[in-house]
Short mmCIF file of C-alpha atoms and ligand atoms in Angstrom, two decimals:
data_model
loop_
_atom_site.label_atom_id
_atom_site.label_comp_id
_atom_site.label_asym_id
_atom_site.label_seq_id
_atom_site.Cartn_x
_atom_site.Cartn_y
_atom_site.Cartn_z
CA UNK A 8 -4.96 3.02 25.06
CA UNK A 9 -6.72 -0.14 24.65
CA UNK A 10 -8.70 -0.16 20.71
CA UNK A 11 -10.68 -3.08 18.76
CA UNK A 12 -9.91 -3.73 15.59
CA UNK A 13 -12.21 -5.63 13.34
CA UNK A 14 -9.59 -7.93 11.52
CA UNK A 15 -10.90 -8.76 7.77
CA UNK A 16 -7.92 -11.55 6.37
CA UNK A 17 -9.85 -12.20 3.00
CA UNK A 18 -8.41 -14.49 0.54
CA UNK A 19 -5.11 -15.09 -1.52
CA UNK A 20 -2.26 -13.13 0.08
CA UNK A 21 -4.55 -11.79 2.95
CA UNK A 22 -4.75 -13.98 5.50
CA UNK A 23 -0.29 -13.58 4.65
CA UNK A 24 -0.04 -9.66 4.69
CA UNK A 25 -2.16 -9.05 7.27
CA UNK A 26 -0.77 -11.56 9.82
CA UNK A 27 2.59 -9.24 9.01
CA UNK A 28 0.75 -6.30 10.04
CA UNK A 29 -0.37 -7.47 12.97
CA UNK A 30 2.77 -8.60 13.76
CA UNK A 31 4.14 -4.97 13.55
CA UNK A 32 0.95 -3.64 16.09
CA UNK A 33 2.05 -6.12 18.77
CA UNK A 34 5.28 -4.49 18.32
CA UNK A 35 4.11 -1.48 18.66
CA UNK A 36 1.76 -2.45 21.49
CA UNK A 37 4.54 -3.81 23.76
CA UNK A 38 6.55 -0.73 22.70
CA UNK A 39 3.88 1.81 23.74
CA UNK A 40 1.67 0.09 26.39
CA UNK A 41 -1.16 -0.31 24.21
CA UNK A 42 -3.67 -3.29 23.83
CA UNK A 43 -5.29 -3.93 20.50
CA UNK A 44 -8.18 -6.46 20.67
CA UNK A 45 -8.05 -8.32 17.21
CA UNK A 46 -11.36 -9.19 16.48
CA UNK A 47 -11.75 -11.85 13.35
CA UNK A 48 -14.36 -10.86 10.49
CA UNK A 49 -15.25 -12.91 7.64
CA UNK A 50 -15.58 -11.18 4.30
CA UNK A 51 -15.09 -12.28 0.51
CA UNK A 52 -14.90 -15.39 -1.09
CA UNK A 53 -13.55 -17.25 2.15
CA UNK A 54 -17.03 -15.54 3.75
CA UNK A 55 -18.74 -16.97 0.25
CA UNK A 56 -17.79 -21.11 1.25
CA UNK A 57 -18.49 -20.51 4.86
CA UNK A 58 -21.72 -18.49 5.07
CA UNK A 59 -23.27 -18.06 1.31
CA UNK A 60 -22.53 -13.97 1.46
CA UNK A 61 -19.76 -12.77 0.91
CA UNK A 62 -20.72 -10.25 4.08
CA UNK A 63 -23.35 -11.51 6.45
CA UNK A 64 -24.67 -8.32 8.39
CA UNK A 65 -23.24 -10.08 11.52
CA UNK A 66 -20.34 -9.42 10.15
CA UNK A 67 -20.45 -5.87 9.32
CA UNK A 68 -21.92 -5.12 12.64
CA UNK A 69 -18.60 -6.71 13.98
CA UNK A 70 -17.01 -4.11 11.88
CA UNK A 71 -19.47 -1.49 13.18
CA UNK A 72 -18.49 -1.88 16.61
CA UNK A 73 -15.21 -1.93 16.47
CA UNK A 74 -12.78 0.94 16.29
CA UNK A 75 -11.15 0.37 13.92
CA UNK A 76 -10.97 -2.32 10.90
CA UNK A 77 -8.14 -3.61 9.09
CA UNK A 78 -8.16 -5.64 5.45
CA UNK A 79 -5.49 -7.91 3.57
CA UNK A 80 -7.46 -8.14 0.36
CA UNK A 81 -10.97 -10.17 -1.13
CA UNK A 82 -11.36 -12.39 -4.26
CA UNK A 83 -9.82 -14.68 -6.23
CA UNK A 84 -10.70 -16.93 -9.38
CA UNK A 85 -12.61 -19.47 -7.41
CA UNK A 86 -15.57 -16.86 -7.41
CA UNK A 87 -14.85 -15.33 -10.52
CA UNK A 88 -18.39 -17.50 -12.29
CA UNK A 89 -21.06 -15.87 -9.72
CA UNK A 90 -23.66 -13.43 -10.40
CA UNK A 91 -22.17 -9.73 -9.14
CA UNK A 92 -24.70 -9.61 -6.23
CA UNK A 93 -22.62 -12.59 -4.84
CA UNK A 94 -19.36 -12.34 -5.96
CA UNK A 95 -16.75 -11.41 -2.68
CA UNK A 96 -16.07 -7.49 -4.31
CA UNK A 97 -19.68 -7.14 -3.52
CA UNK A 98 -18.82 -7.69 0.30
CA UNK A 99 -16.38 -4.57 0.35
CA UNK A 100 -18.72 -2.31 -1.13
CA UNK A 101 -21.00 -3.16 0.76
CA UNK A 102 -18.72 -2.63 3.81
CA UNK A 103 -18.01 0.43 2.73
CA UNK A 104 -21.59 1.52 2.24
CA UNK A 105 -22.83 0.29 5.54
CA UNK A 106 -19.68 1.71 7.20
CA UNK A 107 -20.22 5.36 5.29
CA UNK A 108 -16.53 5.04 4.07
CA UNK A 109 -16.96 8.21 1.31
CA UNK A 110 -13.70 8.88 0.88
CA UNK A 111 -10.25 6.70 -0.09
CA UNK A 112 -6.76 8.64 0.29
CA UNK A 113 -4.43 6.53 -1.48
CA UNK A 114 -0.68 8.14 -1.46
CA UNK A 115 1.90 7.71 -3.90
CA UNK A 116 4.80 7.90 -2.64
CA UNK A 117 8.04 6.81 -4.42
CA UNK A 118 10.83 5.87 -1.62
CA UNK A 119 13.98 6.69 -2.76
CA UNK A 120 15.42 3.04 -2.20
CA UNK A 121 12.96 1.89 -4.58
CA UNK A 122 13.31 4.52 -7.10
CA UNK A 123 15.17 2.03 -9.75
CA UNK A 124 11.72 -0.10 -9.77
CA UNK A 125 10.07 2.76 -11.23
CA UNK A 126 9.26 2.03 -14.44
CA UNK A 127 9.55 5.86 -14.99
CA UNK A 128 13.00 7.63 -17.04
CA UNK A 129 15.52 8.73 -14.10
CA UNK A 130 14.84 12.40 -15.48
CA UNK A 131 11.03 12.06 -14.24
CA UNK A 132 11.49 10.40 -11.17
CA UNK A 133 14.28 12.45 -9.74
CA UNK A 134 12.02 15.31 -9.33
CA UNK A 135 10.27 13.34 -6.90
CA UNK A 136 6.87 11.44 -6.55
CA UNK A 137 4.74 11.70 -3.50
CA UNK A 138 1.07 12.82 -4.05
CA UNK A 139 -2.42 11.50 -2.45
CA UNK A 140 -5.28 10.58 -4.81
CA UNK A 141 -8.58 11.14 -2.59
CA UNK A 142 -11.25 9.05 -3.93
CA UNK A 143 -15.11 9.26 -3.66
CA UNK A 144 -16.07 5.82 -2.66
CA UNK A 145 -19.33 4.80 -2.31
CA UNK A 146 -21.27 7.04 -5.04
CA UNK A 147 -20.75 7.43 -8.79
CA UNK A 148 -20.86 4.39 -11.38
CA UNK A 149 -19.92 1.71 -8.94
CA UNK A 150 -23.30 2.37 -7.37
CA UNK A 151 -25.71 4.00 -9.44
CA UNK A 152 -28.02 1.35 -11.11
CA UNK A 153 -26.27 -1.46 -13.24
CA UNK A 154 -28.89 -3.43 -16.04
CA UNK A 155 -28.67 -5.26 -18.78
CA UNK A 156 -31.74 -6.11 -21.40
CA UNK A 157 -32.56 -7.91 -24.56
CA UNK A 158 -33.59 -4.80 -27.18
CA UNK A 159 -33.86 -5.44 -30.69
CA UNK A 160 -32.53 -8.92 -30.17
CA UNK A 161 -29.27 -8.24 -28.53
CA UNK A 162 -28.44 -7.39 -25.08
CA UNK A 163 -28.19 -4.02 -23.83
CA UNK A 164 -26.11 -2.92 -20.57
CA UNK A 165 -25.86 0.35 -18.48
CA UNK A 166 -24.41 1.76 -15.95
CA UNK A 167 -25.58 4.89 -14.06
CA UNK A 168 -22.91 7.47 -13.11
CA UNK A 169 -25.16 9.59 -10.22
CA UNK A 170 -23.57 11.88 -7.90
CA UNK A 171 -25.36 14.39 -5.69
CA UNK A 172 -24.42 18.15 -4.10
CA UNK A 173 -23.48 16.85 -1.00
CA UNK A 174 -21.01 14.08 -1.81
CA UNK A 175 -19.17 16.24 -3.70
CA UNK A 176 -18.77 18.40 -1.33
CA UNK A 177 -17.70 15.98 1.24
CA UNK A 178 -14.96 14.53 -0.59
CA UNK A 179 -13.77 17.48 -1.79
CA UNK A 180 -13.58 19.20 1.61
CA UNK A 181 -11.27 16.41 2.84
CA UNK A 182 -9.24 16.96 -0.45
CA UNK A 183 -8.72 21.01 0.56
CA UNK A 184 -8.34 19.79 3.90
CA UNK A 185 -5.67 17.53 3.23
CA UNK A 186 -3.63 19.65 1.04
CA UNK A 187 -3.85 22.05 3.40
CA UNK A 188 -1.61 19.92 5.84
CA UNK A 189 0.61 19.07 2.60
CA UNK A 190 2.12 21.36 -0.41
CA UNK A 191 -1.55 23.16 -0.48
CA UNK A 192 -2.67 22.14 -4.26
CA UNK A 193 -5.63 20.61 -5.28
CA UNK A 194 -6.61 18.81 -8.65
CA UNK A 195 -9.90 18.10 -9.87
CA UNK A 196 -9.65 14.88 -11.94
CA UNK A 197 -13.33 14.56 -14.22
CA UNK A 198 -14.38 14.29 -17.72
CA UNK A 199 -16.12 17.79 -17.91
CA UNK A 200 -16.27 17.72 -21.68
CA UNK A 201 -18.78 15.06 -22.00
CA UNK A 202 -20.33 13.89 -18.22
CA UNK A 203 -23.20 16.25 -16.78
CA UNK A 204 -21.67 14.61 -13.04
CA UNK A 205 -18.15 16.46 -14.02
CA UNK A 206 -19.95 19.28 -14.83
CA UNK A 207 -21.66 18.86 -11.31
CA UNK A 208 -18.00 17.74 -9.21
CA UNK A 209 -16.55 21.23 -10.77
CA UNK A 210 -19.52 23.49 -9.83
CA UNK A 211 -19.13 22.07 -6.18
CA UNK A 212 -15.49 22.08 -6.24
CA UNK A 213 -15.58 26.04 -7.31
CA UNK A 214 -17.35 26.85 -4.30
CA UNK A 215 -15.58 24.46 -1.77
CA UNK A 216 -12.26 26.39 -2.72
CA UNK A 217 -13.77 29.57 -1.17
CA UNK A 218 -12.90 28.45 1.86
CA UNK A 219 -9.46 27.59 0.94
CA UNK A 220 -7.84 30.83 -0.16
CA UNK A 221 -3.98 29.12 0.38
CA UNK A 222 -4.95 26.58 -2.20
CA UNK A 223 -3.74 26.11 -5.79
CA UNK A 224 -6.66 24.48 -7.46
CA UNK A 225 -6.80 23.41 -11.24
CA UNK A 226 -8.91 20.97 -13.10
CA UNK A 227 -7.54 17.99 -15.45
CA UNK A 228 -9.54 15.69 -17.63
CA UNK A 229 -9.07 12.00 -16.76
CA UNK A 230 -7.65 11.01 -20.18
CA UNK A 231 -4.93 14.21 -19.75
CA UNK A 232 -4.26 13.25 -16.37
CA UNK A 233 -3.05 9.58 -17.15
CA UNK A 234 -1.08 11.16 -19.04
CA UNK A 235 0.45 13.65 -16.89
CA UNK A 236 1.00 11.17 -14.30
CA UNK A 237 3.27 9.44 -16.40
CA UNK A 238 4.93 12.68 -17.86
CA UNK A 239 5.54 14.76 -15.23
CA UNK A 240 3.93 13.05 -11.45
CA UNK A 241 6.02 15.96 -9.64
CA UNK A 242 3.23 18.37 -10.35
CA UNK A 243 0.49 16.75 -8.34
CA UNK A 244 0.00 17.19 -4.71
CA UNK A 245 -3.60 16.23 -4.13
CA UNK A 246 -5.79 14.21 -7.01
CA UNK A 247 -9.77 14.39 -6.08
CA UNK A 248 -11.70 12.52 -7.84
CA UNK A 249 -14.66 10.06 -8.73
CA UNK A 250 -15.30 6.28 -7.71
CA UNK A 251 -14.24 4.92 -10.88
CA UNK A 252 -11.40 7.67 -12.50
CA UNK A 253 -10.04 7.23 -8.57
CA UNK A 254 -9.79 3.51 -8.72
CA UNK A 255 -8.40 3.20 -11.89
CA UNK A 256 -5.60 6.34 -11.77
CA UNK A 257 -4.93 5.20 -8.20
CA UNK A 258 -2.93 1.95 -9.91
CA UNK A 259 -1.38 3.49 -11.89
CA UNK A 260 0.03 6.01 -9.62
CA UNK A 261 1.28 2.76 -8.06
CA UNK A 262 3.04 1.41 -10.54
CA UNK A 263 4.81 4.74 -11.04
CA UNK A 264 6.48 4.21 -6.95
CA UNK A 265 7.68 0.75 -8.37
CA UNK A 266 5.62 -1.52 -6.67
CA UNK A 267 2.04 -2.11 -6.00
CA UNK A 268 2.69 -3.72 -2.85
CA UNK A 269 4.17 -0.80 -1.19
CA UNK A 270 0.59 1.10 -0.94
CA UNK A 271 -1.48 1.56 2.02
CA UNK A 272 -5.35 3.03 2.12
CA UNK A 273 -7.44 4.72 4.13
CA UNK A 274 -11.48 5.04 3.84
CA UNK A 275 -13.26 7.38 6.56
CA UNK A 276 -16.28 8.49 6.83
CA UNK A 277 -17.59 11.20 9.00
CA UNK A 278 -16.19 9.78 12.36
CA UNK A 279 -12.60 8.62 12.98
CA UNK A 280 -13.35 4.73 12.36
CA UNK A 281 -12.12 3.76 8.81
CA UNK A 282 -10.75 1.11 7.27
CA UNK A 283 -7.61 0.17 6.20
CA UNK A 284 -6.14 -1.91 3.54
CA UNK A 285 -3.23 -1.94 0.87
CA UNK A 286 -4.59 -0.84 -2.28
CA UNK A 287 -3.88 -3.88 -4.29
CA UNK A 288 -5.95 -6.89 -4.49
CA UNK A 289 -5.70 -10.69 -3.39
CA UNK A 290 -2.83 -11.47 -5.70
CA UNK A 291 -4.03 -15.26 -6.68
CA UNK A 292 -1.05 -15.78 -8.46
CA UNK A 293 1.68 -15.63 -5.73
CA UNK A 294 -0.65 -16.56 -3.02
CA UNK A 295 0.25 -19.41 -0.10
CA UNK A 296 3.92 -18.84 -0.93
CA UNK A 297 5.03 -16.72 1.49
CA UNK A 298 6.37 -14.55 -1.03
CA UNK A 299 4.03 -11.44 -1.04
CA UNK A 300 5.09 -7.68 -0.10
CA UNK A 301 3.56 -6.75 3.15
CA UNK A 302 4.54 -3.44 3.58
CA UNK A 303 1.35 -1.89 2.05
CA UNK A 304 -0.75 -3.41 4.55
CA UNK A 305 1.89 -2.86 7.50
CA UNK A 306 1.55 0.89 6.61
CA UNK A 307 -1.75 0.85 6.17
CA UNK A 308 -1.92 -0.75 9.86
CA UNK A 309 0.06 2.62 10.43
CA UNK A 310 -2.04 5.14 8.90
CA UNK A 311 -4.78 3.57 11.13
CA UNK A 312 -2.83 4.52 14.15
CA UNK A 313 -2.79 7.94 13.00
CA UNK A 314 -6.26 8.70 11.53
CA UNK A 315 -8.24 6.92 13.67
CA UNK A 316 -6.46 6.15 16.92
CA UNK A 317 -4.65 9.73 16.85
CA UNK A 318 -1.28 7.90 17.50
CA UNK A 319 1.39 10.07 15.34
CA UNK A 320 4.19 8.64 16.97
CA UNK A 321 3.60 5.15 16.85
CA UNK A 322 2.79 5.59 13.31
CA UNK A 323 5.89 7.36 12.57
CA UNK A 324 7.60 4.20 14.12
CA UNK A 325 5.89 2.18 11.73
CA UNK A 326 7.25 4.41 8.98
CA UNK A 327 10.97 4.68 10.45
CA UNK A 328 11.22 1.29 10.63
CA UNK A 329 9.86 0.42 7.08
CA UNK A 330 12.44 3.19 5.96
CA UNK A 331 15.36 1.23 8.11
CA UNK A 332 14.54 -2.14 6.72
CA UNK A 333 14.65 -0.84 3.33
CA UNK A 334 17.97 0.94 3.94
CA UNK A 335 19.11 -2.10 5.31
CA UNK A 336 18.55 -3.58 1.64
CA UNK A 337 15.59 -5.71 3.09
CA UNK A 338 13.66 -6.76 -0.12
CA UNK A 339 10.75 -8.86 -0.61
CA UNK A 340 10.49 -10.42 -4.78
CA UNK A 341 8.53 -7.63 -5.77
CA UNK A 342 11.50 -5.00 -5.44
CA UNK A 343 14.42 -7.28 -5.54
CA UNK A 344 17.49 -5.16 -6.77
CA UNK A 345 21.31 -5.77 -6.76
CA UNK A 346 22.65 -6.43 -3.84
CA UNK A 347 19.78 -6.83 -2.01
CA UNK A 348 18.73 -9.40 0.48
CA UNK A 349 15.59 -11.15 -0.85
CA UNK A 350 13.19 -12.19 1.88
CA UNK A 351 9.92 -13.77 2.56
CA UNK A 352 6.71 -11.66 3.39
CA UNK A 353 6.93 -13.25 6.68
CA UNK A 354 10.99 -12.32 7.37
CA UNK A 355 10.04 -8.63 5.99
CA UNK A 356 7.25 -8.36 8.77
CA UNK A 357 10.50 -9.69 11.24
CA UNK A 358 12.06 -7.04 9.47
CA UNK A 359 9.83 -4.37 10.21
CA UNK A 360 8.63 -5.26 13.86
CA UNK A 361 12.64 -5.71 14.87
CA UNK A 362 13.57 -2.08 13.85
CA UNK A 363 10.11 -1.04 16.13
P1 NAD B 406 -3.80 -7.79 -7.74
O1 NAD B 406 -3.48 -6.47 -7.15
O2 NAD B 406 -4.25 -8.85 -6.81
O3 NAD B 406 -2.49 -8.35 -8.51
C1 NAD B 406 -1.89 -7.67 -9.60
C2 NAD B 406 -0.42 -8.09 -9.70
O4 NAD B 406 0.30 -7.48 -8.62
C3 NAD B 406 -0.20 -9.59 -9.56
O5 NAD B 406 0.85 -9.97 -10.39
C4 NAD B 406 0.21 -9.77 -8.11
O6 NAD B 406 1.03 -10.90 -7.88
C5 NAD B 406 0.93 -8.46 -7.82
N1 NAD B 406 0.79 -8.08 -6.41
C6 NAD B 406 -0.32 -7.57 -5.82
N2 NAD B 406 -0.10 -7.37 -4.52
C7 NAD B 406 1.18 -7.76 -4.28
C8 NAD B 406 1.99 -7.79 -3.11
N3 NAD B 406 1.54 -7.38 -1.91
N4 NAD B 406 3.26 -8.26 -3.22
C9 NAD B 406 3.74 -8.66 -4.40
N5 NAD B 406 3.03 -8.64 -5.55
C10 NAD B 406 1.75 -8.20 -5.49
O7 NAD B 406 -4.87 -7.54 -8.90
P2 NAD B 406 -5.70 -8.57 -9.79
O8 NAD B 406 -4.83 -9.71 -10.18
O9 NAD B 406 -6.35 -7.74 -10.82
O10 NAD B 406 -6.86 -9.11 -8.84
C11 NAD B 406 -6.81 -10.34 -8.13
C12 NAD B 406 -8.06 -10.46 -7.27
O11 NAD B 406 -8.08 -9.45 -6.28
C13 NAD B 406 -9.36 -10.31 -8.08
O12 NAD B 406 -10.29 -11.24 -7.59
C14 NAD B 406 -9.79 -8.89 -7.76
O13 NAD B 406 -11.17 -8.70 -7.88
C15 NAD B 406 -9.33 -8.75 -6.33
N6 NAD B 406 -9.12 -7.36 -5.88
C16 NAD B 406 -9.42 -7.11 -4.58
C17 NAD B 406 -9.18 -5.85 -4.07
C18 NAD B 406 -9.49 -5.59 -2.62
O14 NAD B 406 -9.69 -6.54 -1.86
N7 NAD B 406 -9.51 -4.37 -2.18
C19 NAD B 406 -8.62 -4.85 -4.87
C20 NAD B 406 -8.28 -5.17 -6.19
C21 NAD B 406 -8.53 -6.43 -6.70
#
């Protein structure tokens, strides 16, 4: 097969990670007599110094016609001081939007070589972690309308939370029909007891299960549910849930595996072209030393393969080989144990491509 893939570096540990992932698809390439064209797209803060928009549309139409697009991560303190319209976040929602990327699966997924990074009692975690939070992405808070005026002499700010019929039901279609290919259980995530939009997600959600007799489905307040993430993870299978209870419960599941940098992401929309990237951010602190975990974006360069290019195998490949080099006691800083052989993020993407 021969695929385009819009390739979105970003700042701080992106340009790093992502290089790592590509490094893997070349391997994988060769492997499997496939040709990915790599094509270069600026977005975020670097996008910000070079073109005054932290997305220029001819960059998301680069985006638009490929098939695919990858991301390392955008942002970084440098931008921190503009006005939100400007700042390089604003270039990834706005990807998202033009790209109609509704929904984010984010899996959590603790591997068993990393289980001592959890910061989670051995009790919890040997009962196993591995759910998928599916996230509405480009409705809710994040978009409605954001203001902030002088009343009374002091400043007042809002934020809408607006969702409609039909992106409810979107999302939570993909949720049913991803836990249909999993353990077949499906949480709603809200705050029912005080937001008319909960109120809204469950009515939806109530008739979307209809057409999924085989499902478990049960509701959770958000507060409860960061709760029961830390208590007892093993019950989850599938989290839906809003743009901004998705983001923010979608970290923490993280930290729960051990390591935010073991994390891929999808966003789709109604076609198979998504985008990909690991779900944490551009890591200013560690970035230009070579030190950063890649594996989240080499397996989100995997789940590409197999949601949009329909390539299970070479995806698997991806996954056995991540699996080997962590067996192998392959570590980057992040998830340094005992024993272990610490490595660079560039001699972990050796790693990885080498057991291809
Ligand atoms: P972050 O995820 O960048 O970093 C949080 C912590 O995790 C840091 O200590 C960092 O060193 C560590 N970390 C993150 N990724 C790692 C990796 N691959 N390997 C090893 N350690 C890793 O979150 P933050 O510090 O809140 O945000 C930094 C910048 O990234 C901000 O500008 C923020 O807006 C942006 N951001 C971007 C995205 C995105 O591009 N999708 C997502 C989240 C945050």
């Amino acid at each position: 097969m021969n695929k385009t893939i819009a390739v979105i570096r970003g700042d701080g540990i992106g340009p790093e990670i992502v290089n790592e992932a590509l490094k893997v698809l070349d391997k994988v390439a060769e492997k499997y007599g496939h040709t990915f064209t790599c094509d270069d797209v600026d977005m975020g803060g670097v996008a910000i110094d070079k073109w005054g928009d932290p997305l220029p549309q001819a960059m998301l139409d680069k985006c638009l016609a490929a098939d695919s697009v990858l991301l390392g991560a955008v942002g970084g303190p440098n931008w921190e001081g503009l006005p939100g319209p400007q700042r390089p976040e604003k270039g990834l929602l706005r990807l998202r939007a033009g790209m109609g990327l509704y929904s984010n699966l984010r899996p959590a997924k603790l591997w068993p070589q990393l289980a001592q990074a959890s910061p989670l009692k051995p009790s919890i975690v040997e009962k196993g972690i591995d759910f998928l939070v599916v996230r509405e992405l480009i409705s809710g808070i994040y978009f409605g309308e954001h203001k902030t005026v002088e009343e009374n002499g002091e400043k007042v700010a809002t934020d809408v939370m607006r969702y409609a019929e039909h992106e409810i039901e979107r999302i939570g279609r993909i949720a049913f029909e991803t836990a249909m290919k999993r353990r077949k259980k499906v949480t709603c995530v809200d705050k029912a007891n005080v937001l008319d939009s909960s109120r809204l997600w469950r009515a939806v959600l109530h008739r979307v299960k209809e057409e999924y007799p085989e499902v478990e489905y049960g509701e959770m307040f958000v507060d409860n549910a960061s709760m029961q993430l830390v208590k007892d993870p093993s019950q989850f299978d599938v989290i839906v849930t809003g743009n901004m209870f998705g983001d923010i419960l979608s970290d923490e599941a993280s930290m729960l595996t051990g390591t935010i940098g073991m994390i891929p992401s999808s966003s789709l929309g109604d076609g198979t072209r998504g985008m990909y990237e690991p779900i944490h951010g551009s890591a200013p602190d560690i970035a230009g030393q070579n030190k950063a975990n890649p594996i989240g974006t080499i397996l989100s360069a995997a789940m590409m393969l197999k949601y949009s290019f329909g390539m299970d195998a070479e995806a698997a490949a991806i996954e056995a080989a991540v699996n080997k080099a962590l067996n192998d006691g392959v570590r980057t800083a992040d998830m340094m144990a005992e024993g272990c052989t610490p490595v660079s993020c560039s001699e972990m993407g050796d790693a990885i491509a080498a057991r291809i």
